[in-house]
XYZ file of C-alpha atoms in Angstrom:
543
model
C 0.000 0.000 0.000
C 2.901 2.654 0.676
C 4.815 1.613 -2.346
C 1.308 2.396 -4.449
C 1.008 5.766 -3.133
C 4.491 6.614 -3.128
C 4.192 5.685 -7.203
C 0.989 7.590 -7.649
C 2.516 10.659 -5.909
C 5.969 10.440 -8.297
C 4.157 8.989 -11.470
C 0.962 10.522 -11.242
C 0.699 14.307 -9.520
C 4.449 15.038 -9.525
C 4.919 14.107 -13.191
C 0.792 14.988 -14.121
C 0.366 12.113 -15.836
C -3.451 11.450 -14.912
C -3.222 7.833 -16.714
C -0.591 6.708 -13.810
C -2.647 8.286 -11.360
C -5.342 6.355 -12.134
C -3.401 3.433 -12.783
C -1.741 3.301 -8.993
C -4.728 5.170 -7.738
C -6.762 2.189 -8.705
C -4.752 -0.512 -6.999
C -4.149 1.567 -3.789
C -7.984 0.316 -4.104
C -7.472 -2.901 -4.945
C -4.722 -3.197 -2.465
C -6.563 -1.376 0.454
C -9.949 -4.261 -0.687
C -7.458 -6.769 -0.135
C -6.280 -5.808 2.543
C -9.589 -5.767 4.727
C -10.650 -8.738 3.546
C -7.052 -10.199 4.933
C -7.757 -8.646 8.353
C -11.547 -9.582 8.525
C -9.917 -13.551 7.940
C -7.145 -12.760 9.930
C -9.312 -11.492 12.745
C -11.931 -14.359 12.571
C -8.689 -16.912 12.442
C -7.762 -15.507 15.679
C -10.687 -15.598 17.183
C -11.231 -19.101 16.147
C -8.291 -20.100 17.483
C -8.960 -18.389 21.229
C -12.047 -19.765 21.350
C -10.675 -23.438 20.015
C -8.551 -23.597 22.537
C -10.633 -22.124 25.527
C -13.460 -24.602 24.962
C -11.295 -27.534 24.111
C -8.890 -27.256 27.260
C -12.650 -26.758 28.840
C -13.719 -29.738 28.120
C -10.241 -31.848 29.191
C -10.173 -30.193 32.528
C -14.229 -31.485 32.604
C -12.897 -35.095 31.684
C -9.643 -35.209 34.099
C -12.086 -33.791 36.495
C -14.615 -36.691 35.905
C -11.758 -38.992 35.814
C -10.056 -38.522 38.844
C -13.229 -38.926 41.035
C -12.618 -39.324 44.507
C -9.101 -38.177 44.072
C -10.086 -34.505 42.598
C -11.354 -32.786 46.339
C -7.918 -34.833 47.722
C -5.291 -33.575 45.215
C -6.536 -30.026 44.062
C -8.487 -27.178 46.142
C -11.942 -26.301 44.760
C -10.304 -22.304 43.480
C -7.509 -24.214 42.019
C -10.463 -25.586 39.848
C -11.811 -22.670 39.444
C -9.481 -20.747 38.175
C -8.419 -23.570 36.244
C -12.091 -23.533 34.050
C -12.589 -19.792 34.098
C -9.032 -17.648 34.334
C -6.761 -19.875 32.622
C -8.914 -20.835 29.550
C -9.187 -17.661 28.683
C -5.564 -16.501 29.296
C -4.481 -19.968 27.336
C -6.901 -18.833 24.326
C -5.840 -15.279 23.779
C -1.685 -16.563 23.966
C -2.959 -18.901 21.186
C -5.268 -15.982 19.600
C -1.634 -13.717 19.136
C -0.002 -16.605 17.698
C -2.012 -15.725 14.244
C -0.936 -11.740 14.745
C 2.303 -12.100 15.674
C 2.826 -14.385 12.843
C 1.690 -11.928 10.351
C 4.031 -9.563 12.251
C 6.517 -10.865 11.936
C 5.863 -11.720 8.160
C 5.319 -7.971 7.466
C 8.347 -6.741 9.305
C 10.391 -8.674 7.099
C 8.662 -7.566 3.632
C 9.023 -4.307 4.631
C 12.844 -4.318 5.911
C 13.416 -5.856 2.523
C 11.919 -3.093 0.246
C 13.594 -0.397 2.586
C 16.944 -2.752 2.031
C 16.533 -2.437 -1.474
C 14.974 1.442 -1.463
C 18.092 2.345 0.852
C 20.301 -0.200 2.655
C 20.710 2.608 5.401
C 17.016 2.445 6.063
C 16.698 -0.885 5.486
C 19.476 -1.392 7.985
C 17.674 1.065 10.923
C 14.755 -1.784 10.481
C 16.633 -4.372 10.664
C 18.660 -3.240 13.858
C 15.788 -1.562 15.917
C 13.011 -4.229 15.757
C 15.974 -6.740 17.686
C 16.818 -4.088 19.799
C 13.176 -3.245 20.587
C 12.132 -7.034 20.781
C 15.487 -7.359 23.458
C 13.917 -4.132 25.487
C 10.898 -5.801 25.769
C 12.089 -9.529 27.012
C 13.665 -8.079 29.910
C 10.274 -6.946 31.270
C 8.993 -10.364 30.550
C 11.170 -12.043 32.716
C 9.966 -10.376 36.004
C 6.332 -10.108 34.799
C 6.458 -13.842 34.231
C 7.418 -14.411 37.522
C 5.345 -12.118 38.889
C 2.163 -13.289 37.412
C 3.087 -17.027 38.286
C 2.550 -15.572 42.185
C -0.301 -13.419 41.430
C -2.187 -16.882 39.709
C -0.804 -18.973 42.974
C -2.897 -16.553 45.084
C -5.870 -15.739 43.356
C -6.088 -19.566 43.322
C -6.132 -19.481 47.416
C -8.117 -16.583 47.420
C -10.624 -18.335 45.277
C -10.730 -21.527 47.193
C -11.271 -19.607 50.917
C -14.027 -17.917 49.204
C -15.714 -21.038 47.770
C -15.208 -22.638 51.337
C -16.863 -18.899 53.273
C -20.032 -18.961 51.137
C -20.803 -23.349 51.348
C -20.431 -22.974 54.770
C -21.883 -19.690 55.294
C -24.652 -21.317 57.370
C -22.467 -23.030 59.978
C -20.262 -19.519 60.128
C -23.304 -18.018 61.494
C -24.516 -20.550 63.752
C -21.082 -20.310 65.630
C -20.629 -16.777 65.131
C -17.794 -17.170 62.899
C -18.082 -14.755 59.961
C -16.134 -11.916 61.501
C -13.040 -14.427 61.796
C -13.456 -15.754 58.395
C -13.817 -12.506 56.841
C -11.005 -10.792 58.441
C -8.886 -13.719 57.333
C -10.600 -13.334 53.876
C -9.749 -9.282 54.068
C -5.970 -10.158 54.416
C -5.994 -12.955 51.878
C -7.500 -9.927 49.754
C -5.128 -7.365 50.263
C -2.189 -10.373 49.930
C -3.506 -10.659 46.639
C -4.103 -6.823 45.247
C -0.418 -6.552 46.567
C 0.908 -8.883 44.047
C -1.415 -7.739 41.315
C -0.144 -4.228 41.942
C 3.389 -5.357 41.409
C 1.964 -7.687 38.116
C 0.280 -3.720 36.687
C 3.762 -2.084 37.449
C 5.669 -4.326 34.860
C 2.574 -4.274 32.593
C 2.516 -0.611 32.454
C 6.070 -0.370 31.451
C 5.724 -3.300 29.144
C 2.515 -0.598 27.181
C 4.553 2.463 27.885
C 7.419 0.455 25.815
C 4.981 -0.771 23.034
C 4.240 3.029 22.158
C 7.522 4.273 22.806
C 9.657 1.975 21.361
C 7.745 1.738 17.807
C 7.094 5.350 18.068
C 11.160 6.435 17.818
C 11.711 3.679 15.527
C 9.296 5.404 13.135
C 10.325 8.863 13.927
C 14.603 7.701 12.807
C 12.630 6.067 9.967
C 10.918 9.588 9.083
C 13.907 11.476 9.624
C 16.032 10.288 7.646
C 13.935 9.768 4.689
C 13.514 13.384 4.976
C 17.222 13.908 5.096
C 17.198 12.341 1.977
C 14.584 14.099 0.198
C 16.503 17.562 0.859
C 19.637 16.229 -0.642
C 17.924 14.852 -3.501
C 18.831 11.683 -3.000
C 14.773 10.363 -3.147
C 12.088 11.267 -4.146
C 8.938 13.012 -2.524
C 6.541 10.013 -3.486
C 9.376 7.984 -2.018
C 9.438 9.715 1.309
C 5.378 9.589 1.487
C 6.082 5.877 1.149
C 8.612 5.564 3.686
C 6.729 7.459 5.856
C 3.867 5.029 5.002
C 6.474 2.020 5.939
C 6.854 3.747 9.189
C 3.722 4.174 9.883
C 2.174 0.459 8.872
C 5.315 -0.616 11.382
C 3.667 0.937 14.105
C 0.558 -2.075 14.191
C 2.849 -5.208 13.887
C 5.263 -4.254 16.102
C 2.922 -3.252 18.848
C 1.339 -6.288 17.832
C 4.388 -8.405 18.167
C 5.141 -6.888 22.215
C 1.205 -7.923 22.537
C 2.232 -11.117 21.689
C 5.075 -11.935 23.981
C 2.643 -10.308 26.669
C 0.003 -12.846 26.357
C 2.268 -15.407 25.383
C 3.516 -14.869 28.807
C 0.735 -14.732 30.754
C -0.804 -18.370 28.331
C 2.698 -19.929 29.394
C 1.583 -19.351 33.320
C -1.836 -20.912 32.833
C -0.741 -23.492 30.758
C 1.662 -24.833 33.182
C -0.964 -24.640 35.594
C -3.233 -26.711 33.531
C -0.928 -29.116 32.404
C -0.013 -29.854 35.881
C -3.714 -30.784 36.628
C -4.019 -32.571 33.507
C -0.776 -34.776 34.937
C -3.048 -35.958 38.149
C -3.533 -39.658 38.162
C -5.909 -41.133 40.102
C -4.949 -42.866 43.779
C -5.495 -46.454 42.502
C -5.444 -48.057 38.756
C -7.004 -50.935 37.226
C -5.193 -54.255 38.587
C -4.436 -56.573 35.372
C -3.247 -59.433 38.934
C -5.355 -62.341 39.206
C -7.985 -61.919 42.117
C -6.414 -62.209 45.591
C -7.827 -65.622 47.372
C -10.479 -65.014 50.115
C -11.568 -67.337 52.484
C -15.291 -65.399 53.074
C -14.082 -64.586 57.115
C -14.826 -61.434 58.516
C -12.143 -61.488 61.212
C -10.923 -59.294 63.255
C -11.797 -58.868 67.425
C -14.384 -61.330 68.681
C -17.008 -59.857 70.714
C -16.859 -62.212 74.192
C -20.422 -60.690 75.190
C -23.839 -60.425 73.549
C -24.439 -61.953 70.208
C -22.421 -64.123 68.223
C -19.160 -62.599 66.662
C -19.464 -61.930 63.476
C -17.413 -64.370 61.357
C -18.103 -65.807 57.912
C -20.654 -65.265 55.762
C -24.203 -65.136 57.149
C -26.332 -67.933 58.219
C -29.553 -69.142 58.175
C -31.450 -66.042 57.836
C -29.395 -64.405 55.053
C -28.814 -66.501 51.990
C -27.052 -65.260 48.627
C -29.434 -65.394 46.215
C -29.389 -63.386 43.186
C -26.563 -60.936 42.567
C -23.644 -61.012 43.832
C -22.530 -60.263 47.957
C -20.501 -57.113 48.181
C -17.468 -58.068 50.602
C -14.567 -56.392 52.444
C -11.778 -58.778 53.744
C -10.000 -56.084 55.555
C -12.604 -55.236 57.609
C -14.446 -58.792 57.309
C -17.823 -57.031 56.231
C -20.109 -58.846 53.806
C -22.834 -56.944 52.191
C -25.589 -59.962 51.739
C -27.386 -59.648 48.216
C -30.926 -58.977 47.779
C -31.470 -57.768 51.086
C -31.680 -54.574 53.393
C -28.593 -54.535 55.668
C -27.612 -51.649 58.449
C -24.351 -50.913 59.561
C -23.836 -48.750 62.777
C -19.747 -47.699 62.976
C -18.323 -46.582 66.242
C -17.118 -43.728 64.651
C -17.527 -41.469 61.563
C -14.171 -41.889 60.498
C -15.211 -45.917 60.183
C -18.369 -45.199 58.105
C -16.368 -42.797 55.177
C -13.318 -45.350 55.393
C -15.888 -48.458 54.628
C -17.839 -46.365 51.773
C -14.964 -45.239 50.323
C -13.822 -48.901 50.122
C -16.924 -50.593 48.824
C -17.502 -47.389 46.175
C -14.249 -48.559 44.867
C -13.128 -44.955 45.963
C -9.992 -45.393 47.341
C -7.763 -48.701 46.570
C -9.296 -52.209 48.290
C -9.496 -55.592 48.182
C -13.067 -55.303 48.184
C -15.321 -57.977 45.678
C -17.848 -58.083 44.084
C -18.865 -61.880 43.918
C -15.472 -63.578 43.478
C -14.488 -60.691 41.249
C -12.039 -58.125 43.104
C -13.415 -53.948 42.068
C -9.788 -53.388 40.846
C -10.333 -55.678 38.074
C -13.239 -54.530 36.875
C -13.959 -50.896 34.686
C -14.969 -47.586 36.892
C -17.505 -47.191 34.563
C -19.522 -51.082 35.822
C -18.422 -50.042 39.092
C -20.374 -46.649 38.726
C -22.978 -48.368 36.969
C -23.685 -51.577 39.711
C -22.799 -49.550 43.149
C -23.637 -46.130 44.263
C -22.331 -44.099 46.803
C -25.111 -41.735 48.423
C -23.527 -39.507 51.108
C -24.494 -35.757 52.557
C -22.114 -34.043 50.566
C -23.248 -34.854 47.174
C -25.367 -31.743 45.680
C -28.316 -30.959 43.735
C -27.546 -29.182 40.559
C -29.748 -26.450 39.209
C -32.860 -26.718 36.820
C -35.915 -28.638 37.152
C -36.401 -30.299 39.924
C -38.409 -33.502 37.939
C -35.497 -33.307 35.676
C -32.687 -33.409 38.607
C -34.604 -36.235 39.881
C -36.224 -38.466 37.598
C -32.659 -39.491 35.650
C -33.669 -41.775 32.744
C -36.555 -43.421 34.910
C -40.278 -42.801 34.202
C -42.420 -40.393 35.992
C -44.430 -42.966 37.841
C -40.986 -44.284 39.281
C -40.215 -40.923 40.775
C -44.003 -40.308 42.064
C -42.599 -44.079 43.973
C -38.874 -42.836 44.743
C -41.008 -39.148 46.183
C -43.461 -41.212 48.457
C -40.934 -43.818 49.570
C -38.610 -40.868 50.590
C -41.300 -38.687 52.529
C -40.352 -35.762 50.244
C -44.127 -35.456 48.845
C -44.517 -32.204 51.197
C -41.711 -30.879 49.758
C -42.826 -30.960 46.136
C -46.271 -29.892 47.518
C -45.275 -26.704 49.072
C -43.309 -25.352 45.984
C -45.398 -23.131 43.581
C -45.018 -25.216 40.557
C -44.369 -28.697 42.499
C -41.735 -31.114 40.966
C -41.791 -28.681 37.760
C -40.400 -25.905 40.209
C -36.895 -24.986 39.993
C -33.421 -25.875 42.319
C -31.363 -23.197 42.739
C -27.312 -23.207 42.692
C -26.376 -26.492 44.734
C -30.476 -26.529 46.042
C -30.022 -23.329 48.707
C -34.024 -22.908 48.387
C -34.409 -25.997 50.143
C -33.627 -26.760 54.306
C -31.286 -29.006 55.054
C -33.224 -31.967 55.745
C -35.263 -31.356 52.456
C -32.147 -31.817 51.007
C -31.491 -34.625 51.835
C -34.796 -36.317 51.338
C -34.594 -34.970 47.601
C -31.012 -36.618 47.370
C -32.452 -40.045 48.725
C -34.936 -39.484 45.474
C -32.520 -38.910 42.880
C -30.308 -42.246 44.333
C -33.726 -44.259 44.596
C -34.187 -43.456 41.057
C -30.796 -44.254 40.045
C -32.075 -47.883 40.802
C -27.965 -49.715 41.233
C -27.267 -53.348 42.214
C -26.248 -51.986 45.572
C -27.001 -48.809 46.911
C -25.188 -47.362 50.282
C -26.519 -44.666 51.515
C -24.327 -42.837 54.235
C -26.686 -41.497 57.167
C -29.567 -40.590 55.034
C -32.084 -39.645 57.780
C -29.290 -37.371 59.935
C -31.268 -34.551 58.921
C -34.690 -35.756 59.703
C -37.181 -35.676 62.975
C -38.021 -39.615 64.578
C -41.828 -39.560 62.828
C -40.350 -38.883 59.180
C -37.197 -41.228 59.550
C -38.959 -44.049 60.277
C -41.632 -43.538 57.316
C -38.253 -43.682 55.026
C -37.153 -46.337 56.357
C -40.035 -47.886 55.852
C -40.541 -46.950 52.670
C -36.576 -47.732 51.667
C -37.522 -51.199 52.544
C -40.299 -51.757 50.170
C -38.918 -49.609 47.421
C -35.633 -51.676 47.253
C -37.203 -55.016 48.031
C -34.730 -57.672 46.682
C -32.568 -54.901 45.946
C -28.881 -55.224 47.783
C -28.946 -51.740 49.984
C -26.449 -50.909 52.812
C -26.959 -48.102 55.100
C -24.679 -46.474 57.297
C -26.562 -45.601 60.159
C -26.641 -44.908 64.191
C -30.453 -44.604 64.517
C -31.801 -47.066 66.088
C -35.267 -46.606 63.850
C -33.306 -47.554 60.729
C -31.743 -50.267 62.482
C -34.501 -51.771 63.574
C -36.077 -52.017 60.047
C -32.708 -53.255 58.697
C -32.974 -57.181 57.689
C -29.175 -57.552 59.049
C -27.154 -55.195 60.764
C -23.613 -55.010 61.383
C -21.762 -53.545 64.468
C -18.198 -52.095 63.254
C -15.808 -51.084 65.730
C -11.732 -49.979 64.398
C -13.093 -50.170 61.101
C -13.722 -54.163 61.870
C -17.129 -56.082 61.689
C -17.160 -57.244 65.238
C -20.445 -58.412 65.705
C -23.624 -58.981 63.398
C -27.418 -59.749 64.251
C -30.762 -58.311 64.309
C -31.202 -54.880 66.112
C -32.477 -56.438 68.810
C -30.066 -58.783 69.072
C -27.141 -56.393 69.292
C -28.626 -54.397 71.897
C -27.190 -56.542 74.214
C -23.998 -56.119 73.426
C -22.678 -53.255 75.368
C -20.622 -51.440 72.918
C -23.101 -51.118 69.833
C -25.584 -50.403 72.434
C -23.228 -47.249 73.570
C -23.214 -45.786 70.035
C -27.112 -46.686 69.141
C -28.404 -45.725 72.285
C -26.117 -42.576 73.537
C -25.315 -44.588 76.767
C -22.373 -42.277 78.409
C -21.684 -44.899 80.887
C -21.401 -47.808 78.682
């Protein structure tokens, strides 16, 4: 474009010849139509390529997320996540974005040091030696803003992750009177943070300052000496309008180009952080071994007192019929299939050990039938056992929809009843068609809970284990769930992990579990003679 109106200025008004002008004044035209249409496909290229690579890193922190299960809340903090699908993604996909600007940057440096190289080697040369010299400038405030942004993305992710933990457990901070505390910790967290992103805006504001100073005295040498030239006749006028115009179409790709190392800097800092959450493996892998040999005893302390110790598979009352029996050699419990079995733990740290173990979330030697769960796929494992606990969450949208799954609607109107959460879709304005709000915060904490007993009714597994589902709940309503538990999952295998003696009693087996052992095993009724299970079912201090 320069060249063109440097030839229509020489060929054309200098020399009126009103053919030339035309001529060049035509494909300064044609050059400026191309040259839109270049920047409209250069600019949708870019933007193709942020968004590309915002959604698709999206989507593999989703899947590594999914993968690593369990492992995720163990190995990363929740703002680490966070920041992870939000911050980073977006930093990634503009680094990517510059890659097609600074390429054509580059690209149109060169062109135009050549045709001042051939024009004037002297000008030619200035190019040649000030873009180095300017890219140089500019790397050794890259360094330090590297660095510095690398801290500032350590403690937003902190920062991010105390605020995700304030406002989930915003409730309990109240009941206890501890929002002040939290806050003020919160409020020095903050100021930790605007700290470092004050230092981050120091360098960045000397890196802009340099991308308008820096092109802006290359242009003016540039400009200078083409005008030197012009007065000693050694160009031409037109020639001097189109080094000018060289000088001026420098300006974009070199600002472009500092842009470029700018994000690239900032994409290199996300991307390590991603790629170091991408590298998470999960705590235990599929075993190719051959299944360990179990000889189907529980064993572990015998209980001298009370009812029998619980040893060996179940007698008499509890046969295996149908699927398979869920069993635990380390801890000598043996899920019976088919049937409706309580366990009471002496503590809470027994109950999450056991569930982790039979969920197949943390490594075992758990089976299922005589096959051990590290030999078979997480996906069958998923599919045949679930895991219902208090921390799961309900997701937002229709409640029917967050419910119902891929079962029918008369199979929810069951899964409702059987979980005494009918007054809960009665009392909302639009009943099961109402909506949930962000991780269900419309609903009480016992409604929650009810409505999460629904949606793992309606998931309908070989074996269901529900983790204290009736915590939540007054005496009159737990024992209608239990009741209705039993009949929903008749000749369904479901283990609960329970201390109330309500459930208990409707259980067809329960289990007493004491140092995350099975140390005795009975009817409810049965085990209340045994002083210890009676201590943690019954609240007896003394015992």
């Amino acid at each position: 474009m320069p060249a063109a109106v440097g030839k229509a200025i020489d060929a054309g008004i200098i020399a009126r010849d009103q053919r030339a002008l035309l001529w060049w004044g035509g494909a300064v035209v044609a050059l400026g139509t191309i040259q839109a249409a270049a920047g409209i496909l250069r600019d949708r290229a870019a933007l193709t390529t942020r968004l590309g690579a915002a959604y698709r890193t999206a989507q593999l922190i989703a899947r590594q997320a999914a993968r690593l299960g369990a492992t995720l809340p163990k190995r990363v903090a929740k703002g680490e996540i966070v920041n992870a699908g939000v911050a980073d993604i977006g930093r990634l996909g503009e680094a990517l974005a510059e890659t097609a600007r600074g390429s054509g940057s580059v690209v149109a440096i060169a062109v135009v040091a050549a045709i001042l190289l051939h024009t004037s080697w002297q000008l030619g040369l200035v190019v040649l030696l000030g873009v180095p010299l300017m890219a140089g400038t500019v790397s050794l405030l890259i360094r330090p803003l590297h660095r510095r942004q690398q801290r500032l993305r350590e403690q937003q992710a902190e920062l991010t992750g105390r605020a995700v933990d304030i406002v989930s457990g915003l409730r309990v901070l109240r009941g206890i009177g501890g929002e002040e505390v939290f806050a003020d910790r919160y409020r020095a967290d903050s100021q930790r943070v605007r700290a470092a992103g004050v230092e981050v805006a120091r360098v960045e504001a000397l890196l802009d300052g340099a991308k308008v100073l820096l092109p802006g005295l290359l242009t003016t040498v540039v400009v200078w000496l083409g005008a030197h030239y012009v007065a000693s006749g050694r160009m031409g006028p037109g020639q001097l309008v189109a080094f000018y115009g060289y000088a001026v179409f420098l300006v974009d790709p070199l600002r472009r180009l500092t842009n470029a190392a700018g994000r690239l800097t900032q994409g290199h800092v996300a991307a390590r952080r991603i790629t170091a959450f991408l590298a998470l493996r999960s705590e235990f892998a599929l075993r190719a071994a051959a299944p360990a040999p179990y000889d189907g005893g529980y064993g572990g302390p015998v209980s001298h007192e009370g009812p029998a110790p619980y040893e060996g598979p179940c007698e008499g009352p509890v046969p295996y019929e149908g699927p398979a029996p869920l069993a635990d050699p380390a801890s000598g419990l043996i899920v019976a299939p088919g049937r409706f079995t309580a366990v009471a733990c002496a503590s809470p740290a027994d109950t999450a050990t056991l569930a982790a173990r039979l969920g197949r979330y943390t490594d075992s030697t758990v089976t299922l039938g005589d096959t051990p769960l590290g030999d078979l796929p997480p996906d069958e494992i998923r599919r045949r056992i679930l895991v219902a606990d208090n921390d799961d969450r309900l997701f937002a949208g229709p409640l029917r929809e967050e419910l119902r799954g891929r079962g029918s609607d008369t199979e929810l109107e069951r899964a409702v009843d059987a979980a005494c959460a009918r007054d809960i879709a009665e009392a909302l304005p639009d009943g099961l068609d109402d909506l949930v709000a962000e991780s269900g915060r419309n609903f009480s904490g016992g409604q929650q809970q009810r409505l999460r007993l629904v949606r793992a009714l309606m998931a309908d597994p070989e074996v269901l284990i529900l983790v204290e589902p009736t915590s939540a709940v007054d005496a009159h309503t737990e024992a209608r769930i239990a009741r209705g538990l039993r009949d929903l999952r008749a000749g369904r295998t479901t283990l609960v992990f329970t201390t109330s003696p309500v459930v208990l009693d409707r259980a067809d087996h329960v289990v007493y579990v004491q140092s995350a052992k099975a140390v005795a095993q009975g009817s409810h009724g049965d085990l209340l003679t045994d002083v210890r299970y009676r201590s943690v079912v019954a609240r007896e201090e003394s015992a």
